[in-house]
mmCIF file of C-alpha atoms in Angstrom:
data_model
loop_
_atom_site.group_PDB
_atom_site.id
_atom_site.type_symbol
_atom_site.label_atom_id
_atom_site.label_comp_id
_atom_site.label_asym_id
_atom_site.label_seq_id
_atom_site.Cartn_x
_atom_site.Cartn_y
_atom_site.Cartn_z
ATOM 1 C CA MET K 1 -8.828 -10.173 -11.357
ATOM 2 C CA ILE K 2 -7.650 -7.645 -8.757
ATOM 3 C CA LEU K 3 -6.488 -4.287 -10.100
ATOM 4 C CA THR K 4 -3.912 -2.135 -8.321
ATOM 5 C CA VAL K 5 -3.196 1.471 -9.287
ATOM 6 C CA THR K 6 0.207 3.075 -8.657
ATOM 7 C CA LEU K 7 0.264 6.569 -10.125
ATOM 8 C CA ASN K 8 3.786 7.206 -8.774
ATOM 9 C CA THR K 9 5.688 3.985 -9.457
ATOM 10 C CA ALA K 10 9.288 3.691 -8.312
ATOM 11 C CA LEU K 11 12.404 1.630 -8.518
ATOM 12 C CA ASP K 12 13.004 0.551 -4.914
ATOM 13 C CA LEU K 13 16.639 0.266 -3.834
ATOM 14 C CA THR K 14 17.475 -1.280 -0.467
ATOM 15 C CA TYR K 15 20.995 -0.749 0.871
ATOM 16 C CA ARG K 16 22.241 -2.646 3.915
ATOM 17 C CA VAL K 17 25.120 -1.176 5.918
ATOM 18 C CA PRO K 18 26.800 -2.449 9.091
ATOM 19 C CA ASP K 19 26.241 0.750 11.103
ATOM 20 C CA LEU K 20 24.505 3.873 9.717
ATOM 21 C CA ARG K 21 26.115 7.087 11.036
ATOM 22 C CA PRO K 22 25.468 10.703 9.943
ATOM 23 C CA HIS K 23 28.317 12.570 8.178
ATOM 24 C CA ALA K 24 30.215 9.323 7.471
ATOM 25 C CA SER K 25 31.058 7.165 4.462
ATOM 26 C CA HIS K 26 29.541 3.692 4.463
ATOM 27 C CA ARG K 27 30.376 0.423 2.770
ATOM 28 C CA VAL K 28 27.178 -1.148 1.439
ATOM 29 C CA THR K 29 27.132 -4.882 2.120
ATOM 30 C CA GLU K 30 23.995 -5.740 0.114
ATOM 31 C CA VAL K 31 21.863 -4.058 -2.574
ATOM 32 C CA ILE K 32 18.342 -5.182 -3.482
ATOM 33 C CA GLU K 33 16.513 -3.657 -6.466
ATOM 34 C CA ARG K 34 12.755 -4.137 -6.964
ATOM 35 C CA PRO K 35 9.790 -2.509 -8.718
ATOM 36 C CA GLY K 36 8.202 -0.228 -6.132
ATOM 37 C CA GLY K 37 5.434 2.126 -5.227
ATOM 38 C CA LYS K 38 2.648 1.083 -2.888
ATOM 39 C CA GLY K 39 0.358 -0.468 -5.482
ATOM 40 C CA LEU K 40 3.145 -2.555 -7.018
ATOM 41 C CA ASN K 41 4.097 -3.864 -3.575
ATOM 42 C CA VAL K 42 0.432 -4.766 -2.990
ATOM 43 C CA ALA K 43 0.266 -6.501 -6.367
ATOM 44 C CA ARG K 44 3.328 -8.684 -5.776
ATOM 45 C CA VAL K 45 1.930 -9.885 -2.465
ATOM 46 C CA LEU K 46 -1.466 -10.595 -4.054
ATOM 47 C CA ALA K 47 0.216 -12.570 -6.833
ATOM 48 C CA ALA K 48 2.190 -14.559 -4.252
ATOM 49 C CA LEU K 49 -1.117 -15.388 -2.540
ATOM 50 C CA GLY K 50 -2.381 -16.822 -5.831
ATOM 51 C CA HIS K 51 -4.606 -13.967 -7.016
ATOM 52 C CA GLU K 52 -4.601 -12.925 -10.669
ATOM 53 C CA THR K 53 -3.472 -9.314 -10.451
ATOM 54 C CA THR K 54 -3.104 -6.463 -12.939
ATOM 55 C CA VAL K 55 -1.047 -3.348 -12.255
ATOM 56 C CA THR K 56 -1.629 0.030 -13.838
ATOM 57 C CA GLY K 57 -0.367 3.561 -13.309
ATOM 58 C CA PHE K 58 2.603 5.268 -14.943
ATOM 59 C CA ALA K 59 6.138 4.208 -15.843
ATOM 60 C CA GLY K 60 8.751 6.069 -17.859
ATOM 61 C CA GLY K 61 12.437 6.496 -18.598
ATOM 62 C CA THR K 62 15.261 4.152 -17.646
ATOM 63 C CA THR K 63 13.867 3.547 -14.172
ATOM 64 C CA GLY K 64 10.426 2.830 -15.614
ATOM 65 C CA HIS K 65 11.999 0.284 -17.972
ATOM 66 C CA LEU K 66 13.686 -1.445 -15.023
ATOM 67 C CA VAL K 67 10.384 -1.438 -13.122
ATOM 68 C CA ARG K 68 8.632 -3.161 -16.015
ATOM 69 C CA GLU K 69 11.448 -5.681 -16.407
ATOM 70 C CA GLY K 70 11.073 -6.584 -12.750
ATOM 71 C CA LEU K 71 7.299 -6.955 -13.029
ATOM 72 C CA ALA K 72 7.671 -9.295 -16.026
ATOM 73 C CA ALA K 73 9.413 -11.783 -13.747
ATOM 74 C CA VAL K 74 6.481 -12.018 -11.298
ATOM 75 C CA PRO K 75 4.177 -14.995 -12.007
ATOM 76 C CA GLY K 76 0.465 -14.153 -12.090
ATOM 77 C CA LEU K 77 0.998 -10.416 -12.526
ATOM 78 C CA VAL K 78 -0.101 -8.500 -15.649
ATOM 79 C CA ASP K 79 1.599 -5.187 -16.538
ATOM 80 C CA ALA K 80 -0.864 -2.545 -17.804
ATOM 81 C CA LEU K 81 1.238 0.506 -16.906
ATOM 82 C CA VAL K 82 0.845 3.624 -19.058
ATOM 83 C CA PRO K 83 4.082 5.122 -20.458
ATOM 84 C CA THR K 84 5.200 8.643 -19.565
ATOM 85 C CA GLU K 85 7.867 10.845 -21.062
ATOM 86 C CA GLY K 86 9.338 11.597 -17.620
ATOM 87 C CA ALA K 87 11.442 9.032 -15.799
ATOM 88 C CA SER K 88 9.917 7.119 -12.911
ATOM 89 C CA ARG K 89 11.329 7.943 -9.490
ATOM 90 C CA ARG K 90 13.606 5.969 -7.188
ATOM 91 C CA THR K 91 13.171 5.261 -3.498
ATOM 92 C CA ILE K 92 16.119 4.320 -1.317
ATOM 93 C CA ALA K 93 15.898 2.424 1.952
ATOM 94 C CA VAL K 94 19.106 2.251 4.024
ATOM 95 C CA VAL K 95 18.964 -0.560 6.577
ATOM 96 C CA ASP K 96 21.274 -0.404 9.597
ATOM 97 C CA ARG K 97 22.255 -4.010 10.329
ATOM 98 C CA ARG K 98 23.288 -3.159 13.888
ATOM 99 C CA THR K 99 19.973 -1.653 15.007
ATOM 100 C CA GLY K 100 17.575 -2.945 12.353
ATOM 101 C CA ASP K 101 16.374 0.631 11.748
ATOM 102 C CA THR K 102 15.572 1.844 8.222
ATOM 103 C CA THR K 103 16.113 5.323 6.758
ATOM 104 C CA GLN K 104 13.900 6.066 3.732
ATOM 105 C CA LEU K 105 14.593 8.548 0.895
ATOM 106 C CA ASN K 106 11.753 9.120 -1.608
ATOM 107 C CA GLU K 107 12.044 11.079 -4.849
ATOM 108 C CA PRO K 108 8.947 13.074 -5.953
ATOM 109 C CA GLY K 109 8.324 11.419 -9.323
ATOM 110 C CA PRO K 110 7.992 12.793 -12.879
ATOM 111 C CA ALA K 111 5.487 15.420 -13.968
ATOM 112 C CA VAL K 112 2.530 13.788 -15.737
ATOM 113 C CA ALA K 113 1.245 15.615 -18.822
ATOM 114 C CA PRO K 114 -2.515 16.135 -19.350
ATOM 115 C CA ALA K 115 -2.483 13.801 -22.375
ATOM 116 C CA GLU K 116 -0.821 11.074 -20.269
ATOM 117 C CA TRP K 117 -3.441 11.483 -17.541
ATOM 118 C CA ASP K 118 -6.216 11.196 -20.139
ATOM 119 C CA ALA K 119 -4.627 8.023 -21.542
ATOM 120 C CA PHE K 120 -4.443 6.528 -18.074
ATOM 121 C CA GLN K 121 -8.099 7.265 -17.301
ATOM 122 C CA ARG K 122 -9.195 5.542 -20.512
ATOM 123 C CA ALA K 123 -7.071 2.495 -19.657
ATOM 124 C CA TYR K 124 -8.411 2.464 -16.085
ATOM 125 C CA GLU K 125 -12.025 2.409 -17.250
ATOM 126 C CA ARG K 126 -11.276 -0.520 -19.573
ATOM 127 C CA LEU K 127 -9.490 -2.490 -16.853
ATOM 128 C CA LEU K 128 -12.336 -2.006 -14.372
ATOM 129 C CA GLY K 129 -14.516 -4.064 -16.704
ATOM 130 C CA GLY K 130 -12.651 -7.227 -15.672
ATOM 131 C CA ALA K 131 -11.854 -6.323 -12.048
ATOM 132 C CA ASP K 132 -13.290 -7.865 -8.867
ATOM 133 C CA ALA K 133 -11.744 -5.073 -6.755
ATOM 134 C CA VAL K 134 -9.346 -2.161 -7.167
ATOM 135 C CA ALA K 135 -6.742 -0.606 -4.860
ATOM 136 C CA LEU K 136 -5.696 3.022 -5.357
ATOM 137 C CA CYS K 137 -2.341 3.401 -3.631
ATOM 138 C CA GLY K 138 0.338 5.929 -2.847
ATOM 139 C CA SER K 139 1.265 9.499 -3.605
ATOM 140 C CA LEU K 140 0.312 11.575 -6.636
ATOM 141 C CA PRO K 141 3.116 12.516 -9.031
ATOM 142 C CA PRO K 142 3.509 16.174 -10.032
ATOM 143 C CA GLY K 143 1.034 17.347 -12.644
ATOM 144 C CA LEU K 144 -2.013 15.432 -11.460
ATOM 145 C CA PRO K 145 -5.005 17.184 -9.873
ATOM 146 C CA VAL K 146 -5.275 16.824 -6.104
ATOM 147 C CA GLY K 147 -8.716 15.277 -6.611
ATOM 148 C CA ALA K 148 -7.371 12.551 -8.921
ATOM 149 C CA TYR K 149 -8.141 9.721 -6.521
ATOM 150 C CA ALA K 150 -11.632 11.054 -5.828
ATOM 151 C CA GLY K 151 -12.378 10.829 -9.538
ATOM 152 C CA LEU K 152 -10.968 7.293 -9.736
ATOM 153 C CA VAL K 153 -13.064 6.240 -6.726
ATOM 154 C CA ARG K 154 -16.210 7.569 -8.404
ATOM 155 C CA THR K 155 -15.339 5.764 -11.646
ATOM 156 C CA ALA K 156 -14.898 2.461 -9.788
ATOM 157 C CA ARG K 157 -18.159 2.913 -7.903
ATOM 158 C CA ALA K 158 -19.993 3.657 -11.167
ATOM 159 C CA ALA K 159 -18.591 0.400 -12.557
ATOM 160 C CA GLY K 160 -19.714 -1.522 -9.459
ATOM 161 C CA VAL K 161 -16.147 -2.418 -8.437
ATOM 162 C CA PRO K 162 -15.226 -2.308 -4.715
ATOM 163 C CA VAL K 163 -12.440 0.214 -4.159
ATOM 164 C CA LEU K 164 -9.762 0.505 -1.469
ATOM 165 C CA LEU K 165 -7.964 3.849 -1.087
ATOM 166 C CA ASP K 166 -4.537 4.096 0.552
ATOM 167 C CA THR K 167 -3.071 7.592 0.286
ATOM 168 C CA SER K 168 -2.588 10.637 2.511
ATOM 169 C CA GLY K 169 -3.090 14.389 2.859
ATOM 170 C CA GLU K 170 -5.482 16.296 0.625
ATOM 171 C CA PRO K 171 -5.789 13.434 -1.916
ATOM 172 C CA LEU K 172 -7.082 11.255 0.955
ATOM 173 C CA ARG K 173 -9.441 13.969 2.207
ATOM 174 C CA ARG K 174 -10.991 14.393 -1.227
ATOM 175 C CA GLY K 175 -10.943 10.679 -1.942
ATOM 176 C CA VAL K 176 -12.853 9.838 1.249
ATOM 177 C CA ALA K 177 -15.624 12.222 0.231
ATOM 178 C CA ALA K 178 -16.116 10.079 -2.916
ATOM 179 C CA ARG K 179 -17.144 7.182 -0.607
ATOM 180 C CA PRO K 180 -14.587 4.388 -1.141
ATOM 181 C CA ASP K 181 -15.426 0.960 0.266
ATOM 182 C CA LEU K 182 -12.309 0.959 2.459
ATOM 183 C CA ILE K 183 -9.449 3.248 3.463
ATOM 184 C CA LYS K 184 -6.285 2.191 5.316
ATOM 185 C CA PRO K 185 -4.560 5.226 6.847
ATOM 186 C CA ASN K 186 -1.827 5.081 9.464
ATOM 187 C CA ALA K 187 -2.255 6.948 12.746
ATOM 188 C CA GLU K 188 -0.614 10.142 11.467
ATOM 189 C CA GLU K 189 -2.652 10.187 8.251
ATOM 190 C CA LEU K 190 -5.845 9.515 10.206
ATOM 191 C CA ALA K 191 -5.169 12.386 12.624
ATOM 192 C CA GLU K 192 -4.433 14.738 9.725
ATOM 193 C CA LEU K 193 -7.683 13.715 8.041
ATOM 194 C CA THR K 194 -9.952 14.021 11.070
ATOM 195 C CA GLY K 195 -8.177 16.284 13.577
ATOM 196 C CA ALA K 196 -8.656 13.571 16.237
ATOM 197 C CA HIS K 197 -5.717 11.754 17.851
ATOM 198 C CA GLU K 198 -7.587 9.064 19.796
ATOM 199 C CA PRO K 199 -7.638 6.129 17.318
ATOM 200 C CA LEU K 200 -11.232 4.950 17.775
ATOM 201 C CA ARG K 201 -12.649 8.469 17.651
ATOM 202 C CA ALA K 202 -10.554 9.301 14.581
ATOM 203 C CA THR K 203 -11.541 6.092 12.803
ATOM 204 C CA GLN K 204 -15.233 6.717 13.455
ATOM 205 C CA SER K 205 -14.830 10.278 12.189
ATOM 206 C CA ALA K 206 -13.236 9.004 8.972
ATOM 207 C CA ARG K 207 -16.280 6.800 8.378
ATOM 208 C CA ARG K 208 -18.602 9.729 8.836
ATOM 209 C CA ARG K 209 -16.636 11.618 6.196
ATOM 210 C CA GLY K 210 -17.549 9.006 3.587
ATOM 211 C CA ALA K 211 -15.500 5.792 3.877
ATOM 212 C CA GLN K 212 -17.688 2.729 4.262
ATOM 213 C CA ALA K 213 -14.990 0.969 6.325
ATOM 214 C CA VAL K 214 -11.768 2.222 7.914
ATOM 215 C CA VAL K 215 -8.795 0.086 8.926
ATOM 216 C CA ALA K 216 -6.238 2.194 10.775
ATOM 217 C CA SER K 217 -2.637 1.033 11.012
ATOM 218 C CA LEU K 218 -1.307 1.744 14.515
ATOM 219 C CA GLY K 219 2.270 0.557 14.044
ATOM 220 C CA ALA K 220 3.400 -2.043 16.584
ATOM 221 C CA GLU K 221 -0.086 -1.977 18.135
ATOM 222 C CA GLY K 222 -1.598 -3.503 14.996
ATOM 223 C CA LEU K 223 -4.835 -2.562 13.250
ATOM 224 C CA LEU K 224 -8.096 -0.968 14.341
ATOM 225 C CA ALA K 225 -11.086 -1.631 12.070
ATOM 226 C CA VAL K 226 -14.426 0.165 12.102
ATOM 227 C CA THR K 227 -16.806 -1.375 9.572
ATOM 228 C CA PRO K 228 -20.566 -1.688 8.967
ATOM 229 C CA GLU K 229 -20.307 -5.218 10.442
ATOM 230 C CA GLY K 230 -18.493 -4.251 13.655
ATOM 231 C CA ARG K 231 -15.268 -3.015 15.252
ATOM 232 C CA TRP K 232 -12.112 -5.007 15.909
ATOM 233 C CA ARG K 233 -8.494 -4.671 16.998
ATOM 234 C CA ALA K 234 -5.886 -7.003 15.542
ATOM 235 C CA ALA K 235 -2.299 -7.274 16.764
ATOM 236 C CA PRO K 236 0.820 -9.413 16.252
ATOM 237 C CA PRO K 237 2.179 -11.363 19.223
ATOM 238 C CA ALA K 238 5.243 -9.132 19.669
ATOM 239 C CA ARG K 239 7.229 -6.287 18.112
ATOM 240 C CA LEU K 240 9.384 -7.596 15.262
ATOM 241 C CA ALA K 241 12.817 -6.300 14.275
ATOM 242 C CA GLY K 242 13.469 -5.854 10.564
ATOM 243 C CA ASN K 243 12.712 -3.644 7.563
ATOM 244 C CA PRO K 244 9.173 -2.183 7.850
ATOM 245 C CA THR K 245 9.181 -0.871 4.268
ATOM 246 C CA GLY K 246 6.158 -2.320 2.498
ATOM 247 C CA ALA K 247 4.541 -3.760 5.641
ATOM 248 C CA GLY K 248 1.518 -1.495 5.234
ATOM 249 C CA ASP K 249 1.234 -2.506 1.582
ATOM 250 C CA SER K 250 1.162 -6.159 2.588
ATOM 251 C CA ALA K 251 -1.643 -5.345 5.016
ATOM 252 C CA VAL K 252 -3.560 -3.785 2.111
ATOM 253 C CA ALA K 253 -3.023 -6.980 0.103
ATOM 254 C CA GLY K 254 -4.412 -9.002 2.992
ATOM 255 C CA LEU K 255 -7.484 -6.799 3.282
ATOM 256 C CA LEU K 256 -8.090 -6.737 -0.468
ATOM 257 C CA SER K 257 -7.698 -10.487 -0.931
ATOM 258 C CA GLY K 258 -10.026 -11.058 2.022
ATOM 259 C CA LEU K 259 -12.607 -8.759 0.446
ATOM 260 C CA VAL K 260 -12.486 -10.646 -2.875
ATOM 261 C CA GLU K 261 -12.686 -14.007 -1.079
ATOM 262 C CA ARG K 262 -15.598 -12.703 1.044
ATOM 263 C CA LEU K 263 -13.854 -13.590 4.304
ATOM 264 C CA PRO K 264 -15.348 -12.401 7.602
ATOM 265 C CA TRP K 265 -13.707 -9.221 8.886
ATOM 266 C CA PRO K 266 -11.750 -10.932 11.702
ATOM 267 C CA ASP K 267 -10.167 -13.287 9.148
ATOM 268 C CA ARG K 268 -9.298 -10.390 6.841
ATOM 269 C CA LEU K 269 -7.625 -8.567 9.714
ATOM 270 C CA ALA K 270 -5.706 -11.651 10.846
ATOM 271 C CA ARG K 271 -4.392 -12.120 7.305
ATOM 272 C CA ALA K 272 -3.427 -8.448 7.060
ATOM 273 C CA ILE K 273 -1.512 -8.574 10.346
ATOM 274 C CA ALA K 274 0.239 -11.833 9.471
ATOM 275 C CA LEU K 275 1.321 -10.536 6.059
ATOM 276 C CA SER K 276 2.455 -7.214 7.488
ATOM 277 C CA ALA K 277 4.562 -8.867 10.194
ATOM 278 C CA ALA K 278 6.009 -11.383 7.730
ATOM 279 C CA THR K 279 7.027 -8.499 5.464
ATOM 280 C CA VAL K 280 9.053 -6.899 8.254
ATOM 281 C CA LEU K 281 11.039 -10.155 8.342
ATOM 282 C CA ALA K 282 11.621 -10.226 4.557
ATOM 283 C CA PRO K 283 14.631 -8.655 2.819
ATOM 284 C CA ALA K 284 12.713 -6.231 0.550
ATOM 285 C CA ALA K 285 9.383 -4.454 0.150
ATOM 286 C CA GLY K 286 6.743 -6.396 -1.754
ATOM 287 C CA GLU K 287 7.952 -9.686 -0.318
ATOM 288 C CA PHE K 288 7.024 -11.627 2.805
ATOM 289 C CA ASP K 289 8.490 -14.517 4.764
ATOM 290 C CA ARG K 290 6.001 -17.263 3.884
ATOM 291 C CA ALA K 291 6.877 -19.546 6.794
ATOM 292 C CA ALA K 292 6.468 -16.672 9.259
ATOM 293 C CA TYR K 293 3.186 -15.687 7.583
ATOM 294 C CA GLU K 294 1.744 -19.185 7.885
ATOM 295 C CA ASN K 295 2.863 -19.530 11.508
ATOM 296 C CA LEU K 296 1.409 -16.158 12.469
ATOM 297 C CA LEU K 297 -1.843 -16.873 10.659
ATOM 298 C CA ALA K 298 -2.175 -20.213 12.425
ATOM 299 C CA SER K 299 -1.561 -19.062 15.983
ATOM 300 C CA GLY K 300 0.112 -15.677 16.332
ATOM 301 C CA VAL K 301 -2.504 -13.004 15.625
ATOM 302 C CA THR K 302 -5.003 -11.685 18.167
ATOM 303 C CA VAL K 303 -8.299 -10.250 16.853
ATOM 304 C CA THR K 304 -10.718 -8.948 19.471
ATOM 305 C CA PRO K 305 -13.990 -6.976 19.263
ATOM 306 C CA GLU K 306 -13.597 -3.284 20.093
ATOM 307 C CA ALA K 307 -16.021 -1.712 22.544
ATOM 308 C CA GLY K 308 -17.164 1.882 22.384
#
């Protein structure tokens, strides 16, 4: 079983409009509603790949109820979310059909009470007992300590469960010091963590700070991986137009599934790139275009060793 943690779950709403313009009214041509938050997106992709997956974190209020209803419809996915008194947040993606660009609006999430945090930590420790790997994903809701992820990393390591951390800012800085098996920052998050803007230098610096392996997401340029086994760059064949929401989460699913399946690093990176690109072509976060994924995996991803 693969465990994903989403401490700040969301109800994802995707609106499609013909032409997004500031200071104007818009007629929405399509609305898509899905359970959201980075870890839930990761979990849906893992389930679609055939992995038994359990989700935990927090869910509350009317939006939390809708999130859980949506998760119940996903085959192979087990809901172990912990209830909160506060309502789960919403995220809104507005997709401009003319340009393909996406504008994202993210609510902060509900305040988590100390008793709710304690209940989650007890549930997390129990779930680790049956986990082959765990992903800690996304932002922290109000009320949680900034070192929350660092504590969860240490708990996973004590249980002997490989842990992937995908967050940003001070939670990432503290989490890296707890020595996760893998982190997956984007270029901005990596620069904030290390102070370095050259990708290879920044990625190496992140490893020295405690991460055993670092896979940096460089947008259209693909992924840069620095691991104990070597260094690689992986890239799609071309820039793809579409909705990028959730593409990074699909890359995490590719990396995590490859870890559990004990794939060589180049194969893990190829899967991550193919899933990420196929997600850009899908209508909503947490989904991917399977035909595009299979085509990219077969012939459309370049993985090369990185010198330096």
